[in-house]
mmCIF file of C-alpha atoms in Angstrom:
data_model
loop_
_atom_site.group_PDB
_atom_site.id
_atom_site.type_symbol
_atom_site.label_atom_id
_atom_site.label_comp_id
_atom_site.label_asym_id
_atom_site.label_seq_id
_atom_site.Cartn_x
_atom_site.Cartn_y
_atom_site.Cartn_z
ATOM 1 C CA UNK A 644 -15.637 -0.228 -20.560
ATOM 2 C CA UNK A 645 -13.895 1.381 -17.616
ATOM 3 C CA UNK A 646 -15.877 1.005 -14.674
ATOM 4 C CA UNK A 647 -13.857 1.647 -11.737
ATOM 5 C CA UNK A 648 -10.202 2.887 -10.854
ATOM 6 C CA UNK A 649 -7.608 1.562 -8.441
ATOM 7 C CA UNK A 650 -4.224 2.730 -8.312
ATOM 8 C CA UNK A 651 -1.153 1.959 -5.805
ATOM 9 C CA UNK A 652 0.937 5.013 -4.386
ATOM 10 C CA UNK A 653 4.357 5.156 -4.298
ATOM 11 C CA UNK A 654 6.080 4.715 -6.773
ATOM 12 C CA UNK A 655 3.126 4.724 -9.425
ATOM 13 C CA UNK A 656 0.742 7.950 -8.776
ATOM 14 C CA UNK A 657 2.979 9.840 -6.458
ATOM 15 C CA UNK A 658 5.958 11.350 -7.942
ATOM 16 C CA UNK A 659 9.330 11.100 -6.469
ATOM 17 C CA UNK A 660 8.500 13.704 -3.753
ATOM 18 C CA UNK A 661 5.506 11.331 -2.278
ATOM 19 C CA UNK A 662 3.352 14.284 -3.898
ATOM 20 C CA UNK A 663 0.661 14.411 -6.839
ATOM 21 C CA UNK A 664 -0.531 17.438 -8.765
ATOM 22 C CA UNK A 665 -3.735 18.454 -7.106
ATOM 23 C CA UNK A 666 -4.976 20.894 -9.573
ATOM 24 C CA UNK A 667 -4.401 18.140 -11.895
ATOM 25 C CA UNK A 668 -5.981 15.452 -10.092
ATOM 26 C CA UNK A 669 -9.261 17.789 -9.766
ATOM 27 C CA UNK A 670 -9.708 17.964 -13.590
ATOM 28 C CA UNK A 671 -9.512 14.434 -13.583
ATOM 29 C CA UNK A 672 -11.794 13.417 -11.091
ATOM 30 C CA UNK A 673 -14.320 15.614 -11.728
ATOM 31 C CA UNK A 674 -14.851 13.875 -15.405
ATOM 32 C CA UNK A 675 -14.622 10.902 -13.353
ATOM 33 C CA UNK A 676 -17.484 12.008 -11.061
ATOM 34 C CA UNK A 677 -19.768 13.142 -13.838
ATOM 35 C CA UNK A 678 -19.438 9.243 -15.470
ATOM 36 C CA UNK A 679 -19.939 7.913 -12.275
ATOM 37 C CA UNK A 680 -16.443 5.829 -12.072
ATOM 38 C CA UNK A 681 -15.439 5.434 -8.758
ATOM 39 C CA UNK A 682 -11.239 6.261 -7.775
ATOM 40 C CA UNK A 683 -9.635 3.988 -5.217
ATOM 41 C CA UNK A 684 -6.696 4.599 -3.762
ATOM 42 C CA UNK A 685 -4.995 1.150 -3.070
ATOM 43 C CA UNK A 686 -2.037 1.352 -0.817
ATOM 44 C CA UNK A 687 0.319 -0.255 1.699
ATOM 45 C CA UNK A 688 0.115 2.661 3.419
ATOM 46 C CA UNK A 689 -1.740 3.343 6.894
ATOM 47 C CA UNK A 690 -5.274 5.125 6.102
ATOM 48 C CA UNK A 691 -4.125 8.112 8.823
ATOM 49 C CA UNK A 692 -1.019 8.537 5.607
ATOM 50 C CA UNK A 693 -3.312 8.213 2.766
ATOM 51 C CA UNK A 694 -6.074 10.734 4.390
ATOM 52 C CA UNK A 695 -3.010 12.988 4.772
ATOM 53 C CA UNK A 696 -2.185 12.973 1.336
ATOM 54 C CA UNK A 697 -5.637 13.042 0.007
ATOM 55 C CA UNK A 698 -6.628 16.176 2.426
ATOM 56 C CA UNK A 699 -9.594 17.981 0.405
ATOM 57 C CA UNK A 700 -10.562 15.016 -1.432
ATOM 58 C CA UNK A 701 -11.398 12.929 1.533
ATOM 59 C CA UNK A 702 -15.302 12.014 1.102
ATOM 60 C CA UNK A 703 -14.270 12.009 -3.161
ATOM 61 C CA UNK A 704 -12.311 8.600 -3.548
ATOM 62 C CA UNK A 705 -12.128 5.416 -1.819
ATOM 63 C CA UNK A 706 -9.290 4.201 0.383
ATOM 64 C CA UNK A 707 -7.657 0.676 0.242
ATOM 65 C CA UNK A 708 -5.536 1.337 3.077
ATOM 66 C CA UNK A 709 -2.976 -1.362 4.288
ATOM 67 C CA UNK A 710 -2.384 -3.823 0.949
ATOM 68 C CA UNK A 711 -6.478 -4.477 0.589
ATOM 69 C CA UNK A 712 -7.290 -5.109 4.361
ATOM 70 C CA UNK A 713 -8.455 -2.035 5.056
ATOM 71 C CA UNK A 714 -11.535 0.026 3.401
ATOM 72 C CA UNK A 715 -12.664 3.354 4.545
ATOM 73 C CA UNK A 716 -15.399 5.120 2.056
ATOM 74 C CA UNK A 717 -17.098 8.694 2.909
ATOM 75 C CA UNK A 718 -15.211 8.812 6.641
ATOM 76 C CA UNK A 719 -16.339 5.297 7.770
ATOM 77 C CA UNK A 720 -14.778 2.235 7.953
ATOM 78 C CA UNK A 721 -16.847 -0.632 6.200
ATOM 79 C CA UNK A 722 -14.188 -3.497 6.557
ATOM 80 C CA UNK A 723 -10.582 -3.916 8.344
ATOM 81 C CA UNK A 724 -8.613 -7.500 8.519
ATOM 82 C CA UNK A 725 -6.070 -7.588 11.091
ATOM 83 C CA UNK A 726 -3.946 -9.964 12.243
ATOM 84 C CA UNK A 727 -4.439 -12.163 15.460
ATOM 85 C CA UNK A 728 -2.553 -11.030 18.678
ATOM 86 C CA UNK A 729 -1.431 -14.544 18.743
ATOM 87 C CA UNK A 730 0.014 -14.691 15.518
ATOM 88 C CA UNK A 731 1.748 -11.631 16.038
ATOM 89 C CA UNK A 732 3.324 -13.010 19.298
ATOM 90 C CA UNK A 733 5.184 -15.854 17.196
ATOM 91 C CA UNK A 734 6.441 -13.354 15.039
ATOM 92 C CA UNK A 735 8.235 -11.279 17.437
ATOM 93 C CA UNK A 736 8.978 -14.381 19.209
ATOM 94 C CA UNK A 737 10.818 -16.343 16.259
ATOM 95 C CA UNK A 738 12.464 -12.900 14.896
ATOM 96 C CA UNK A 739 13.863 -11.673 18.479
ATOM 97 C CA UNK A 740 17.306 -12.797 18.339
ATOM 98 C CA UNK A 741 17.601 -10.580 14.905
ATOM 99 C CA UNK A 742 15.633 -7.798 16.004
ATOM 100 C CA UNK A 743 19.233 -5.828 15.153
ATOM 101 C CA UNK A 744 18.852 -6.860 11.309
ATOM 102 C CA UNK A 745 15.177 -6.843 10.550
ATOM 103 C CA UNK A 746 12.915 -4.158 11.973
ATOM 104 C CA UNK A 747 9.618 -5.277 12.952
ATOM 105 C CA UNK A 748 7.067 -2.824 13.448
ATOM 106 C CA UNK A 749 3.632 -3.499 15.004
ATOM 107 C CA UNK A 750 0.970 -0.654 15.202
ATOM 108 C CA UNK A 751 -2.004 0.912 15.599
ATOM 109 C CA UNK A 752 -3.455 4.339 14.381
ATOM 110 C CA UNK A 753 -1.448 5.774 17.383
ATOM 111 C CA UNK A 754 1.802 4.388 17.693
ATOM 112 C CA UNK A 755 4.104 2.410 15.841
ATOM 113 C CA UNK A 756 6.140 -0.098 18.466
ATOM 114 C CA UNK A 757 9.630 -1.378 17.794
ATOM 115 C CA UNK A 758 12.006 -2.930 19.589
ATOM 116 C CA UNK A 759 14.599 -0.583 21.044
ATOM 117 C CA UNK A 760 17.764 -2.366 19.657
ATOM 118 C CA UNK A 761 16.376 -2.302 15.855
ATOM 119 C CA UNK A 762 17.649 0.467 13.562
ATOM 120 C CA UNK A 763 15.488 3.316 12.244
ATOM 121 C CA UNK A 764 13.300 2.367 10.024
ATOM 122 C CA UNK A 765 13.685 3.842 6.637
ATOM 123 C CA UNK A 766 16.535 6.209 7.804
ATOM 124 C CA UNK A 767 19.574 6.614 5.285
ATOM 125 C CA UNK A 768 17.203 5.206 2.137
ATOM 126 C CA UNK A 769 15.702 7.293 -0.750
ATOM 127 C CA UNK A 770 12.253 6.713 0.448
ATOM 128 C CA UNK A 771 9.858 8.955 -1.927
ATOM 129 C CA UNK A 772 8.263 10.663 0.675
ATOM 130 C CA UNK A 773 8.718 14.375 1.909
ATOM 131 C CA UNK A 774 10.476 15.500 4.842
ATOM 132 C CA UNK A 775 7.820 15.966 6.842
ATOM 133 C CA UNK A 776 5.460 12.976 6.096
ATOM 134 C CA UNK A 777 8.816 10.665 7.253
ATOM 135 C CA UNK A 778 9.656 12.611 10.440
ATOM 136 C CA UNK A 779 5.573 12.116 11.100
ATOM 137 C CA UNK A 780 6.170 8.728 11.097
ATOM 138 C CA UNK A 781 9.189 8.975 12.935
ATOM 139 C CA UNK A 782 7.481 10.775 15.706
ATOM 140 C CA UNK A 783 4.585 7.647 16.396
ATOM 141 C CA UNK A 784 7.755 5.180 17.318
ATOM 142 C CA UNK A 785 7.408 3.722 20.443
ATOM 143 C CA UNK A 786 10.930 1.683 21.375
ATOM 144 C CA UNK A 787 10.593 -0.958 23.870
ATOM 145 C CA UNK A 788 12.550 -3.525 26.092
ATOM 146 C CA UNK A 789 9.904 -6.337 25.069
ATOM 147 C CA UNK A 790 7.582 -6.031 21.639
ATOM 148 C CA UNK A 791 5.062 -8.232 23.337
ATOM 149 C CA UNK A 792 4.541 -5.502 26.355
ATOM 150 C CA UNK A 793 2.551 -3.499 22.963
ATOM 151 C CA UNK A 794 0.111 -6.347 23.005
ATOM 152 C CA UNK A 795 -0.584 -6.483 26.047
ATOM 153 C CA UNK A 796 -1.461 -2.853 26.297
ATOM 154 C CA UNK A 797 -3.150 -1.899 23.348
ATOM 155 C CA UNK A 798 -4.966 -3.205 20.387
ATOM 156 C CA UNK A 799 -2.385 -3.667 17.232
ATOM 157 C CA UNK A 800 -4.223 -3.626 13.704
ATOM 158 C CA UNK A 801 -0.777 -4.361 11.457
ATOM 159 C CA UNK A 802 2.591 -5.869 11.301
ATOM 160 C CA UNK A 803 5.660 -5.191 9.057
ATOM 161 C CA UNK A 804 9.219 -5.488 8.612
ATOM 162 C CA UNK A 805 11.829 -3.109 7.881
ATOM 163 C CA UNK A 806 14.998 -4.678 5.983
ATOM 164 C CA UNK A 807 17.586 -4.157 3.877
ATOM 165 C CA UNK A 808 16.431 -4.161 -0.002
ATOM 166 C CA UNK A 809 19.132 -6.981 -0.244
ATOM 167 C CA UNK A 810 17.573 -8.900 2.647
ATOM 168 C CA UNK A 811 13.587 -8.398 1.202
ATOM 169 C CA UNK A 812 13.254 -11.393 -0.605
ATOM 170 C CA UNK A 813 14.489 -13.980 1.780
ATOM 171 C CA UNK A 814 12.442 -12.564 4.132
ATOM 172 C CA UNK A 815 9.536 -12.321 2.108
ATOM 173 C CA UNK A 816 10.122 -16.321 1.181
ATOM 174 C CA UNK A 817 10.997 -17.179 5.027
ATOM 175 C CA UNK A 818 7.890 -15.778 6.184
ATOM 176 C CA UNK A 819 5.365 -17.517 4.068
ATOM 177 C CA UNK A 820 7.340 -20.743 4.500
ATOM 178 C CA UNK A 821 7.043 -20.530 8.647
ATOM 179 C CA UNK A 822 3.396 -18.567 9.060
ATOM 180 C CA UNK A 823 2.087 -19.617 5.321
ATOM 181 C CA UNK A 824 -1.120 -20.614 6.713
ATOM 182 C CA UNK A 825 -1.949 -17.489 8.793
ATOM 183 C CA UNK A 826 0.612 -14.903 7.045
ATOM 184 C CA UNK A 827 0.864 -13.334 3.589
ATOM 185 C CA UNK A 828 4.088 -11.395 3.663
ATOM 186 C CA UNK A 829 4.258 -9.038 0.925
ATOM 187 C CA UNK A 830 6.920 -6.238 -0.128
ATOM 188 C CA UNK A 831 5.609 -2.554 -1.462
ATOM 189 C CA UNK A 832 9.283 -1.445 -2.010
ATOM 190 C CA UNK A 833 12.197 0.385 -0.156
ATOM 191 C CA UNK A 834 12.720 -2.485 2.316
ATOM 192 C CA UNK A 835 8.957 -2.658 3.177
ATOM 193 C CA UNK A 836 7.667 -5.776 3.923
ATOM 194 C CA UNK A 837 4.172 -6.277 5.316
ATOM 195 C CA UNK A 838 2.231 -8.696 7.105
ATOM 196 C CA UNK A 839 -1.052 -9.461 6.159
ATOM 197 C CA UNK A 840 -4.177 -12.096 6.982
ATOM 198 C CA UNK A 841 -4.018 -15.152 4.945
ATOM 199 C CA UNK A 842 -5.861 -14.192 1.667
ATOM 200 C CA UNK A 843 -6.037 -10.513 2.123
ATOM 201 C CA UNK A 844 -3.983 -8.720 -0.772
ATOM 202 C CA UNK A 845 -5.062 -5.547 -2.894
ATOM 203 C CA UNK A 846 -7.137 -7.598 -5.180
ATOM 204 C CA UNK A 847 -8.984 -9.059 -2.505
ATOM 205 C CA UNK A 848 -10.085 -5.968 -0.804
ATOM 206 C CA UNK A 849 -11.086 -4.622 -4.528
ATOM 207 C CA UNK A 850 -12.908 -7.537 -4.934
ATOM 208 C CA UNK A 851 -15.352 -6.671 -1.846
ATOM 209 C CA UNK A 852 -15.735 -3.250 -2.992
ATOM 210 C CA UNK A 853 -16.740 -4.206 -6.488
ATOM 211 C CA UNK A 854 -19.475 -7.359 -5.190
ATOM 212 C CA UNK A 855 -22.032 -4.194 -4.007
ATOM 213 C CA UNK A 856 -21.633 -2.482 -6.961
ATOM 214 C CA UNK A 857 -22.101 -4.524 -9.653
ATOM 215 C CA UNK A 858 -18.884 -4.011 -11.737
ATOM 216 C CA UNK A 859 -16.872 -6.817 -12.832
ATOM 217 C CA UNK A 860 -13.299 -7.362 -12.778
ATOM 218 C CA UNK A 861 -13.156 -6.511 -16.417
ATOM 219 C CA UNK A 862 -14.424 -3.329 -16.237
ATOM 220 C CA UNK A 863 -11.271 -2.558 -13.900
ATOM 221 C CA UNK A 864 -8.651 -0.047 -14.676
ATOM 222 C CA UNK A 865 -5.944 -0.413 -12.697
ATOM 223 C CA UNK A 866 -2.050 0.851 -12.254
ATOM 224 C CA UNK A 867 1.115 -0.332 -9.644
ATOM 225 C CA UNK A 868 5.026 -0.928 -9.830
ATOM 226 C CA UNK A 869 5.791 -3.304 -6.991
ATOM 227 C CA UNK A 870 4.853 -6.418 -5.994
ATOM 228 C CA UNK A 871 2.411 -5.415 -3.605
ATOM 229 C CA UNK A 872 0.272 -4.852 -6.868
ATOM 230 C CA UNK A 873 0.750 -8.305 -8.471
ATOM 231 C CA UNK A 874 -2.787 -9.645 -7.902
ATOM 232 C CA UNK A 875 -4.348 -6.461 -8.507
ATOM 233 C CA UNK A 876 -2.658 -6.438 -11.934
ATOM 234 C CA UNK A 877 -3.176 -9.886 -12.697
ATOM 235 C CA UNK A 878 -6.844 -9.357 -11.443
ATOM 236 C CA UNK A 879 -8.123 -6.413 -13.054
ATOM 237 C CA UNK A 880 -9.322 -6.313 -16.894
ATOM 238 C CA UNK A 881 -7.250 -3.178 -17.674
ATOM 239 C CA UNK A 882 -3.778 -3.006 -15.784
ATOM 240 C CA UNK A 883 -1.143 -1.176 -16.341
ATOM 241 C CA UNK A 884 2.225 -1.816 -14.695
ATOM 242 C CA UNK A 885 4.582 1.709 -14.736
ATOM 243 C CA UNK A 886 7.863 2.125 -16.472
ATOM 244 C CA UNK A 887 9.544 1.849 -13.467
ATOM 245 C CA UNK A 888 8.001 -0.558 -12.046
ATOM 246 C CA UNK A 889 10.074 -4.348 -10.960
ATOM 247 C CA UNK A 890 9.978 -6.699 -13.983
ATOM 248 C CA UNK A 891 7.545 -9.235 -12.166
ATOM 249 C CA UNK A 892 5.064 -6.775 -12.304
ATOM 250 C CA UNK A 893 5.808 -5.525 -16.003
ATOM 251 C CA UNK A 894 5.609 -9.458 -16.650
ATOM 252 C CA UNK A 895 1.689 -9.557 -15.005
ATOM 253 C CA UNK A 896 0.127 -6.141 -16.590
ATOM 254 C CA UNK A 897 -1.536 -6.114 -19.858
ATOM 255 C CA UNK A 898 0.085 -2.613 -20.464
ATOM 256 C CA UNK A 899 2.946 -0.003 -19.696
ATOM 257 C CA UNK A 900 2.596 3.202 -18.400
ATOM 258 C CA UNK A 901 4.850 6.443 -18.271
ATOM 259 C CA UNK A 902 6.679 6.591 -14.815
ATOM 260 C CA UNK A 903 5.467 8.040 -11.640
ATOM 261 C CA UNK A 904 7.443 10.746 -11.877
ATOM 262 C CA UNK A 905 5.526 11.780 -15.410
ATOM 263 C CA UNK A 906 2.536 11.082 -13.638
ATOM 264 C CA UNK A 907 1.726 7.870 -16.045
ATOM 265 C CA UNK A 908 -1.490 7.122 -14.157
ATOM 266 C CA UNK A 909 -3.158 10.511 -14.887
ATOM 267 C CA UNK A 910 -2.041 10.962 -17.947
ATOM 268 C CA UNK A 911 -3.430 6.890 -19.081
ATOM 269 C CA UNK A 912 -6.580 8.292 -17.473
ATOM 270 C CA UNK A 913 -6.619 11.389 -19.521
ATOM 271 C CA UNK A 914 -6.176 10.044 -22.574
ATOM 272 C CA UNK A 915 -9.386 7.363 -22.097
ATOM 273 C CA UNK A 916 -10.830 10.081 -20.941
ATOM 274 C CA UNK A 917 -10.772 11.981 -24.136
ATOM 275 C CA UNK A 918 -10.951 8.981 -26.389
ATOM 276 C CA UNK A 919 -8.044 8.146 -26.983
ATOM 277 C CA UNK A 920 -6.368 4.286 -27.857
ATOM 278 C CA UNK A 921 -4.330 4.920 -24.670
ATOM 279 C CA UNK A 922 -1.128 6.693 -23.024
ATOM 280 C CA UNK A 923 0.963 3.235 -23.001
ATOM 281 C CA UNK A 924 4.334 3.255 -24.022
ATOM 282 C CA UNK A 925 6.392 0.414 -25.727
ATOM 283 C CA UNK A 926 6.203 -2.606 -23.471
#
């Protein structure tokens, strides 16, 4: 029995536009609502993004902002897992003399600080994201002569590279080789690679949300395409990994959806909704 859905964002319920069908989604979650099955949105992405795209659904779903380390439910937030100041430090520290290549980005809800020789970040890629949700982003850089001025003046909540696809899985592997005991590096796609506390990962943060509630893993229903969603998928009793998604996660689901850009995840959710076996195609 389906208890409780979580479902990653790009690239698995937004389509190729970073968009979803509202009108769509409302049918949906009001059958949801009436059951009493709560919707979580599980992302990489900042909360400040994710309340953007959910605007008029706000105090309706739950947010897993930030790859599971950061929960906001009903405008509060009831848990956030940053990393140290110090730990950030060695990072920018042991990745200065390549600042050029990789793009690290350290924020807050504010700004986003980079170092002023590093290339735009996502500039030049097919990022699935509209126009104006990119240039948003573009508009909280803050370029300086020294990444470690940012900690001294403010209070930075996340960390996370910008790369070449090409260069995303050496990176990924170099970073939990050197900060493996206080650093999960994990990509969510288009040369995205975050940096999160040791043990925090989409599954994790799920896990705290389900503990109050009562509902067990196996009452989970959940969807993703990148790796940012492997322990979700390999967590949860009822995952579904999209068509498009990379073939490690197609390896960990139980189940394949339609792609994102047929909106697989509503339409799996429709079909349990109305009875049906499910909305899977050949996997």
């Amino acid at each position: 029995m389906i208890k409780l859905i979580a479902t990653d964002m790009d690239g698995t319920f937004l389509d190729d536009c970073g968009e979803f069908d509202r009108q769509r989604f409302e049918r949906v979650l009001l059958q949801l609502e009436a059951r009493g099955i709560p919707f979580i949105v599980a992302s990489g992405n900042s909360l400040a993004r994710l309340l953007d795209l959910f605007a008029g659904f706000e105090h309706r779903v739950l947010f897993l902002a930030e790859n599971g380390a950061h929960f906001y439910c009903k405008g509060k937030t009831v848990f956030y897992k940053t990393l140290e100041s110090s730990v950030i430090k060695k990072l920018i520290e042991y990745y200065e003399d390549r600042v050029e290549e990789y793009c690290l980005m350290i924020s807050n809800d504010r700004s986003i600080y980079i170092d002023k020789r590093s290339p735009q970040p996502f500039a030049g890629t097919n990022l699935a994201i509209t126009e104006a949700h990119l240039q948003a982003f573009w508009d909280k850089i803050v370029r300086l002569d020294d990444l470690r001025d940012a900690l001294h003046d403010t209070t930075i909540t996340h960390a996370a590279f910008w790369v070449k696809e090409e260069q995303v899985n050496m990176l990924v592997a170099e970073c939990n080789q050197v900060f493996g005991n206080q650093i999960h590096a994990v990509t969510s796609g288009y040369g995205s690679v975050s940096m999160l506390p040791k043990g925090v990962h989409k599954a994790w943060g799920v896990e705290q949300i389900l503990k109050p509630l009562g509902i067990k893993a196996s009452d989970v229903l959940a969807f993703g395409d990148s790796d940012n969603d492997l322990e979700l998928l390999s967590y949860a009793g009822h995952s579904y990994a999209m068509d498009n998604a990379t073939a490690r996660v197609k390896a960990v689901a139980k189940y394949l959806a339609p792609s994102h850009v047929d909106q697989g995840v509503l339409a799996v959710i429709e079909d349990y909704l109305e009875g049906k076996e499910d909305a899977t195609i050949n996997h």
